[in-house]
Amino acid sequence: MEHRRSAALRRGRSGAVAARRLRSLLAADQSGFPPETLEMLKNDMCRVISRYLDVDAAQMEVRIRRQGRPAMTGGDESDCFPALCTVIPVKDFRLKGTF
Amino acid sequence: MSEVIVVTSGKGGVGKTTASANIGTGLAILGRRTVMIDTDIGLRNLDVVMGLENRIVYNLVDVVEGNCRMKQALIRDKRYPNLYLLPSAQTRDKSSVNPEQMRKLVEDLQDDFDYILLDCPAGIEQGFKNAVAGAGRALVVTTPEVSAIRDADRIIGLLETGQMKSIHLIVNRVRQDMVRRGDMMSVDDVMDILAVPLIGAIPDDEAIVISTNQGEPLAGTDTPSGQAFLDICRRLLGEDVPLALPNISYGLFGRLTSLLRRA
């Protein structure tokens, strides 16, 4: 039987993976924005941008992130807002020509 | 007036009770009159971790319901002159007590103690609400794991909504060897994600298991975790103690390397 090796292959950076997953998980928890809706938003964004540029849909990321916690940093509410962060890898920056 | 501290976490099994036992013991060692209250009704454990399970006559619910006086229910720990335990009830459930009664219970202890330490049950329901009701300060215990940190974040949110005046983080079971090779979130990562000030980090230490087996808390002993817990107590008293995470060697290979390094 073939053993599963994927976890072992990624040894040495799982701590960073955990931190990255947690950041978006907590932001999503706190915003109350449903993950399914976020996925739909991502697909829609992908479709719109694809009209102009050749993007790598599989690598595209859309996450809710936030900065700071107002009660702890002593700042006011405006210091801490959730933001929609996207990473959209572009395969080809030449305009597609037809919009 | 005493300081009332709740030890909480959201997730179970991250070391709330161990932390409560050791912080209580540490505060007593540092000369503070301390009472630990086990608020986990139905699943009491602080008594076993402290090794006081054979001395229980009355419990928290008995005091609340007026079946006994507070003095009758408090167990004095003979090993530390300043340390007392109010055990929880094992055969009742969380609904036997309400937050108002907990607030009153804590108030009744204020004159006799410097520190009142509440060991909170896991979860965010009635037991949690009871435990935090009388507290002015919260210590949130977490481990550097995704599930524990997510639950800690939820708890911190609830504590903030409930106007908890002071919230600090304890990161438990840190393995510096794994952090170094990138396979565990560092204490800094956890602090950064949760955005709450740190009061201490406890190394993953097999001495904890041994101490729990024997019912003897190890705060203040010559072990990495024992020192880390005593450091937390000093910080609670307002001392400025630098954070130190010792390099513990795990497994046969790690131990051999550290032996060689020492030689």
Short mmCIF file of C-alpha atoms in Angstrom, two decimals:
data_model
loop_
_atom_site.label_atom_id
_atom_site.label_comp_id
_atom_site.label_asym_id
_atom_site.label_seq_id
_atom_site.Cartn_x
_atom_site.Cartn_y
_atom_site.Cartn_z
CA MET A 1 0.00 0.00 0.00
CA GLU A 2 1.19 3.49 -0.87
CA HIS A 3 1.77 5.55 2.29
CA ARG A 4 0.54 9.08 2.56
CA ARG A 5 3.60 11.29 2.52
CA SER A 6 2.16 14.73 1.92
CA ALA A 7 2.33 15.84 5.58
CA ALA A 8 5.89 14.65 5.96
CA LEU A 9 6.95 16.45 2.78
CA ARG A 10 5.76 19.75 4.16
CA ARG A 11 7.71 19.41 7.41
CA GLY A 12 9.58 22.49 8.42
CA ARG A 13 6.99 25.05 7.50
CA SER A 14 3.78 23.78 9.07
CA GLY A 15 4.05 26.44 11.80
CA ALA A 16 3.79 29.20 9.22
CA VAL A 17 0.95 27.36 7.51
CA ALA A 18 -0.92 27.18 10.84
CA ALA A 19 -0.41 30.90 11.49
CA ARG A 20 -1.65 31.82 8.02
CA ARG A 21 -4.71 29.58 8.27
CA LEU A 22 -5.56 30.93 11.71
CA ARG A 23 -5.33 34.57 10.65
CA SER A 24 -7.95 34.14 7.96
CA LEU A 25 -10.04 31.77 10.07
CA LEU A 26 -10.28 34.23 12.97
CA ALA A 27 -11.04 37.14 10.70
CA ALA A 28 -13.81 35.10 9.11
CA ASP A 29 -15.12 34.03 12.56
CA GLN A 30 -15.21 37.63 13.74
CA SER A 31 -16.74 39.13 10.63
CA GLY A 32 -19.54 36.56 10.63
CA PHE A 33 -19.23 36.49 6.84
CA PRO A 34 -20.11 32.97 5.61
CA PRO A 35 -17.18 31.15 3.95
CA GLU A 36 -19.47 29.89 1.15
CA THR A 37 -20.36 33.46 0.25
CA LEU A 38 -16.68 34.35 0.25
CA GLU A 39 -16.09 31.51 -2.21
CA MET A 40 -18.90 32.82 -4.43
CA LEU A 41 -17.42 36.32 -4.27
CA LYS A 42 -14.05 34.92 -5.25
CA ASN A 43 -15.51 33.11 -8.25
CA ASP A 44 -17.35 36.23 -9.38
CA MET A 45 -14.22 38.37 -9.02
CA CYS A 46 -12.28 35.79 -10.98
CA ARG A 47 -14.85 35.85 -13.78
CA VAL A 48 -14.82 39.65 -14.03
CA ILE A 49 -11.04 40.00 -13.96
CA SER A 50 -10.66 37.17 -16.46
CA ARG A 51 -12.41 39.38 -19.03
CA TYR A 52 -9.35 41.65 -18.95
CA LEU A 53 -6.44 39.48 -17.88
CA ASP A 54 -5.42 35.87 -17.94
CA VAL A 55 -5.44 34.98 -14.22
CA ASP A 56 -4.53 31.77 -12.41
CA ALA A 57 -7.89 30.91 -10.85
CA ALA A 58 -6.52 27.94 -8.89
CA GLN A 59 -3.96 30.08 -7.04
CA MET A 60 -6.29 32.99 -6.40
CA GLU A 61 -6.88 33.92 -2.74
CA VAL A 62 -9.66 35.99 -1.23
CA ARG A 63 -9.57 36.39 2.55
CA ILE A 64 -10.97 38.60 5.25
CA ARG A 65 -8.18 40.01 7.39
CA ARG A 66 -8.18 42.42 10.27
CA GLN A 67 -5.71 44.62 12.08
CA GLY A 68 -5.38 44.85 15.87
CA ARG A 69 -7.97 44.51 18.60
CA PRO A 70 -9.26 47.89 19.77
CA ALA A 71 -9.73 47.04 23.46
CA MET A 72 -6.17 45.79 23.77
CA THR A 73 -4.27 48.26 21.62
CA GLY A 74 -5.98 51.19 23.30
CA GLY A 75 -7.00 52.54 19.91
CA ASP A 76 -10.52 53.35 18.84
CA GLU A 77 -12.74 51.23 16.64
CA SER A 78 -11.38 52.82 13.47
CA ASP A 79 -7.95 51.31 14.19
CA CYS A 80 -9.37 47.85 13.79
CA PHE A 81 -11.32 47.04 10.68
CA PRO A 82 -11.75 43.88 8.69
CA ALA A 83 -10.45 44.13 5.14
CA LEU A 84 -10.96 42.01 2.07
CA CYS A 85 -7.52 40.95 0.87
CA THR A 86 -7.01 39.33 -2.47
CA VAL A 87 -4.05 37.78 -4.18
CA ILE A 88 -4.69 37.27 -7.88
CA PRO A 89 -1.78 35.75 -9.78
CA VAL A 90 -1.78 36.92 -13.38
CA LYS A 91 -0.52 34.48 -16.01
CA ASP A 92 -0.31 37.03 -18.78
CA PHE A 93 -0.39 40.82 -18.40
CA ARG A 94 -1.08 41.50 -22.06
CA LEU A 95 -4.61 42.76 -22.47
CA LYS A 96 -6.96 40.23 -23.89
CA GLY A 97 -8.26 42.79 -26.36
CA THR A 98 -11.95 41.94 -26.31
CA PHE A 99 -13.94 43.24 -23.37
CA MET B 1 -9.55 43.40 48.92
CA SER B 2 -8.32 40.50 46.91
CA GLU B 3 -7.62 40.10 43.24
CA VAL B 4 -10.01 37.71 41.53
CA ILE B 5 -8.51 35.86 38.56
CA VAL B 6 -10.25 33.41 36.25
CA VAL B 7 -8.20 30.84 34.36
CA THR B 8 -10.03 30.02 31.15
CA SER B 9 -9.42 28.75 27.61
CA GLY B 10 -12.51 27.77 25.65
CA LYS B 11 -11.03 24.50 24.46
CA GLY B 12 -10.65 21.62 26.89
CA GLY B 13 -7.38 19.86 27.61
CA VAL B 14 -5.04 22.80 27.08
CA GLY B 15 -3.96 22.92 30.73
CA LYS B 16 -6.39 25.20 32.58
CA THR B 17 -6.50 23.05 35.69
CA THR B 18 -2.75 22.44 35.69
CA ALA B 19 -2.18 26.16 35.27
CA SER B 20 -4.65 26.97 38.08
CA ALA B 21 -3.00 24.48 40.43
CA ASN B 22 0.49 25.74 39.73
CA ILE B 23 -0.33 29.44 39.77
CA GLY B 24 -2.24 28.97 43.03
CA THR B 25 0.68 27.08 44.52
CA GLY B 26 3.17 29.65 43.22
CA LEU B 27 1.25 32.57 44.71
CA ALA B 28 1.13 30.74 48.06
CA ILE B 29 4.89 30.07 47.87
CA LEU B 30 5.38 33.80 47.30
CA GLY B 31 3.53 34.41 50.56
CA ARG B 32 0.12 35.43 49.25
CA ARG B 33 -3.01 34.07 50.89
CA THR B 34 -4.58 32.21 47.99
CA VAL B 35 -7.78 30.27 47.44
CA MET B 36 -8.37 28.19 44.33
CA ILE B 37 -11.98 27.58 43.35
CA ASP B 38 -12.85 24.70 41.04
CA THR B 39 -15.89 25.94 39.10
CA ASP B 40 -16.15 22.89 36.87
CA ILE B 41 -19.30 21.46 38.43
CA GLY B 42 -19.82 17.82 37.46
CA LEU B 43 -16.27 17.35 36.20
CA ARG B 44 -14.12 18.31 39.12
CA ASN B 45 -10.39 17.84 38.74
CA LEU B 46 -8.46 20.56 40.52
CA ASP B 47 -8.62 18.49 43.72
CA VAL B 48 -6.88 15.50 42.07
CA VAL B 49 -4.25 17.64 40.39
CA MET B 50 -3.56 19.19 43.81
CA GLY B 51 -3.59 15.79 45.52
CA LEU B 52 -6.35 16.90 47.90
CA GLU B 53 -9.09 14.56 46.65
CA ASN B 54 -9.29 12.59 49.91
CA ARG B 55 -9.99 15.62 52.02
CA ILE B 56 -13.23 16.81 50.44
CA VAL B 57 -16.20 16.99 52.78
CA TYR B 58 -18.28 19.86 51.38
CA ASN B 59 -18.11 21.57 48.02
CA LEU B 60 -18.94 24.78 46.15
CA VAL B 61 -22.58 23.84 45.59
CA ASP B 62 -22.97 23.05 49.32
CA VAL B 63 -21.74 26.55 50.14
CA VAL B 64 -24.01 28.19 47.56
CA GLU B 65 -27.04 26.22 48.76
CA GLY B 66 -26.26 26.95 52.40
CA ASN B 67 -25.67 23.31 53.42
CA CYS B 68 -22.45 24.34 55.13
CA ARG B 69 -20.41 27.38 56.04
CA MET B 70 -17.60 28.55 53.76
CA LYS B 71 -14.98 27.60 56.38
CA GLN B 72 -16.22 24.00 56.41
CA ALA B 73 -15.85 23.60 52.66
CA LEU B 74 -12.40 25.18 52.30
CA ILE B 75 -9.58 22.63 52.29
CA ARG B 76 -6.30 23.89 53.66
CA ASP B 77 -3.28 22.57 51.79
CA LYS B 78 -0.94 21.49 54.58
CA ARG B 79 2.12 21.72 52.31
CA TYR B 80 1.66 25.47 51.83
CA PRO B 81 0.40 27.53 54.77
CA ASN B 82 -1.32 30.14 52.58
CA LEU B 83 -3.15 27.85 50.17
CA TYR B 84 -6.79 26.76 50.20
CA LEU B 85 -9.05 24.90 47.79
CA LEU B 86 -12.79 25.14 47.37
CA PRO B 87 -13.63 21.95 45.48
CA SER B 88 -16.41 21.61 42.97
CA ALA B 89 -19.36 19.20 43.19
CA GLN B 90 -19.01 16.00 41.20
CA THR B 91 -22.62 14.79 41.21
CA ARG B 92 -24.30 18.03 40.12
CA ASP B 93 -24.27 20.06 36.91
CA LYS B 94 -23.49 23.60 35.80
CA SER B 95 -27.06 24.79 36.28
CA SER B 96 -26.80 24.25 40.06
CA VAL B 97 -25.18 27.68 40.34
CA ASN B 98 -25.83 31.02 38.64
CA PRO B 99 -23.50 33.97 38.01
CA GLU B 100 -25.09 36.05 40.76
CA GLN B 101 -24.41 33.32 43.33
CA MET B 102 -20.81 33.03 42.11
CA ARG B 103 -20.33 36.77 42.48
CA LYS B 104 -21.62 36.54 46.06
CA LEU B 105 -19.39 33.54 46.81
CA VAL B 106 -16.30 35.37 45.60
CA GLU B 107 -17.30 38.45 47.56
CA ASP B 108 -17.50 36.41 50.76
CA LEU B 109 -13.87 35.34 50.29
CA GLN B 110 -12.50 38.80 49.53
CA ASP B 111 -11.56 39.71 53.10
CA ASP B 112 -9.64 36.53 53.85
CA PHE B 113 -7.49 36.20 50.74
CA ASP B 114 -5.06 38.15 48.57
CA TYR B 115 -5.80 36.05 45.50
CA ILE B 116 -8.92 34.19 44.44
CA LEU B 117 -8.21 31.89 41.52
CA LEU B 118 -11.15 30.49 39.56
CA ASP B 119 -10.55 27.37 37.46
CA CYS B 120 -13.05 27.70 34.61
CA PRO B 121 -14.62 24.73 32.78
CA ALA B 122 -14.16 24.30 29.03
CA GLY B 123 -16.83 25.72 26.77
CA ILE B 124 -18.66 29.03 26.52
CA GLU B 125 -21.92 28.07 28.23
CA GLN B 126 -23.26 28.40 31.78
CA GLY B 127 -20.08 27.10 33.46
CA PHE B 128 -17.98 29.75 31.73
CA LYS B 129 -20.48 32.48 32.58
CA ASN B 130 -20.46 31.39 36.24
CA ALA B 131 -16.67 31.33 36.44
CA VAL B 132 -16.08 34.76 34.91
CA ALA B 133 -18.92 36.47 36.79
CA GLY B 134 -16.93 37.45 39.85
CA ALA B 135 -13.53 37.88 38.20
CA GLY B 136 -11.71 41.13 37.51
CA ARG B 137 -8.88 39.58 35.61
CA ALA B 138 -8.62 36.71 33.14
CA LEU B 139 -5.76 34.45 32.16
CA VAL B 140 -6.47 32.74 28.84
CA VAL B 141 -4.58 29.47 28.46
CA THR B 142 -3.86 28.21 24.97
CA THR B 143 -1.43 25.90 23.20
CA PRO B 144 0.29 26.69 19.89
CA GLU B 145 -2.34 24.74 17.96
CA VAL B 146 -4.93 25.93 15.48
CA SER B 147 -7.95 24.59 17.40
CA ALA B 148 -6.88 25.93 20.82
CA ILE B 149 -6.07 29.37 19.41
CA ARG B 150 -9.35 29.62 17.55
CA ASP B 151 -11.24 28.85 20.77
CA ALA B 152 -9.04 31.27 22.75
CA ASP B 153 -9.96 34.00 20.27
CA ARG B 154 -13.64 33.30 20.83
CA ILE B 155 -13.17 33.39 24.61
CA ILE B 156 -11.23 36.66 24.41
CA GLY B 157 -14.07 38.15 22.38
CA LEU B 158 -16.59 37.07 25.03
CA LEU B 159 -14.42 38.41 27.86
CA GLU B 160 -14.11 41.76 26.09
CA THR B 161 -17.86 41.93 25.54
CA GLY B 162 -18.30 41.13 29.24
CA GLN B 163 -16.05 44.09 30.15
CA MET B 164 -13.25 41.99 31.67
CA LYS B 165 -10.77 44.59 32.89
CA SER B 166 -7.56 42.72 32.26
CA ILE B 167 -6.88 39.83 29.87
CA HIS B 168 -3.56 38.05 29.60
CA LEU B 169 -2.37 35.08 27.62
CA ILE B 170 -0.57 31.94 28.78
CA VAL B 171 0.90 29.85 25.96
CA ASN B 172 1.21 26.30 27.24
CA ARG B 173 3.11 23.27 25.92
CA VAL B 174 5.59 25.15 23.78
CA ARG B 175 8.24 22.99 22.14
CA GLN B 176 11.12 25.25 21.25
CA ASP B 177 12.78 22.50 19.20
CA MET B 178 9.69 22.34 16.94
CA VAL B 179 9.42 26.14 16.80
CA ARG B 180 13.05 26.32 15.70
CA ARG B 181 12.55 23.92 12.82
CA GLY B 182 9.39 25.72 11.76
CA ASP B 183 6.85 23.09 12.74
CA MET B 184 5.19 24.95 15.61
CA MET B 185 3.87 28.48 15.91
CA SER B 186 6.11 30.56 18.13
CA VAL B 187 4.88 32.39 21.23
CA ASP B 188 5.23 35.60 19.20
CA ASP B 189 3.04 34.17 16.44
CA VAL B 190 0.33 33.29 18.97
CA MET B 191 0.51 36.71 20.64
CA ASP B 192 0.36 38.41 17.27
CA ILE B 193 -2.67 36.39 16.14
CA LEU B 194 -4.63 36.84 19.37
CA ALA B 195 -3.52 40.45 20.00
CA VAL B 196 -3.54 40.03 23.77
CA PRO B 197 -0.55 40.67 26.06
CA LEU B 198 1.39 37.63 27.22
CA ILE B 199 1.94 36.82 30.90
CA GLY B 200 3.94 33.65 30.38
CA ALA B 201 4.85 30.69 28.23
CA ILE B 202 5.17 27.17 29.62
CA PRO B 203 7.44 24.66 27.92
CA ASP B 204 6.09 21.22 27.13
CA ASP B 205 7.58 19.37 30.07
CA GLU B 206 7.12 15.74 31.06
CA ALA B 207 7.58 16.79 34.68
CA ILE B 208 3.98 18.09 34.45
CA VAL B 209 2.66 14.58 33.81
CA ILE B 210 4.70 13.19 36.69
CA SER B 211 3.54 15.97 39.00
CA THR B 212 -0.11 15.38 38.09
CA ASN B 213 0.35 11.63 38.60
CA GLN B 214 1.54 12.33 42.11
CA GLY B 215 -0.83 15.16 42.94
CA GLU B 216 2.00 17.55 43.69
CA PRO B 217 2.07 20.83 41.79
CA LEU B 218 5.56 21.76 40.61
CA ALA B 219 5.49 25.56 40.71
CA GLY B 220 8.78 26.72 42.15
CA THR B 221 10.52 23.36 41.72
CA ASP B 222 13.70 22.98 39.74
CA THR B 223 11.92 22.06 36.50
CA PRO B 224 11.47 24.20 33.36
CA SER B 225 7.70 24.35 33.77
CA GLY B 226 7.93 24.84 37.54
CA GLN B 227 10.09 27.91 36.99
CA ALA B 228 7.85 29.19 34.20
CA PHE B 229 4.78 28.99 36.47
CA LEU B 230 6.57 30.80 39.28
CA ASP B 231 7.59 33.49 36.78
CA ILE B 232 3.92 33.95 35.88
CA CYS B 233 3.10 34.39 39.59
CA ARG B 234 5.84 37.02 39.95
CA ARG B 235 4.45 38.89 36.95
CA LEU B 236 0.97 38.73 38.53
CA LEU B 237 2.46 40.43 41.58
CA GLY B 238 3.79 43.16 39.33
CA GLU B 239 7.43 42.09 39.08
CA ASP B 240 9.19 42.55 35.78
CA VAL B 241 10.43 39.05 34.95
CA PRO B 242 11.97 38.52 31.51
CA LEU B 243 10.49 35.75 29.41
CA ALA B 244 12.79 32.76 29.11
CA LEU B 245 11.97 29.61 27.21
CA PRO B 246 14.50 26.91 28.00
CA ASN B 247 15.63 24.46 25.37
CA ILE B 248 14.33 21.11 26.49
CA SER B 249 15.50 18.04 24.63
CA TYR B 250 12.82 15.63 23.49
CA GLY B 251 13.24 12.02 22.44
CA LEU B 252 16.32 9.85 22.52
CA PHE B 253 18.19 11.71 19.80
CA GLY B 254 17.52 15.11 21.32
CA ARG B 255 18.66 13.96 24.71
CA LEU B 256 21.85 12.42 23.35
CA THR B 257 22.69 15.64 21.49
CA SER B 258 22.07 17.74 24.56
CA LEU B 259 24.20 15.36 26.67
CA LEU B 260 27.02 15.65 24.15
CA ARG B 261 26.65 19.41 24.06
CA ARG B 262 26.87 19.55 27.84
CA ALA B 263 29.94 17.28 27.99
#
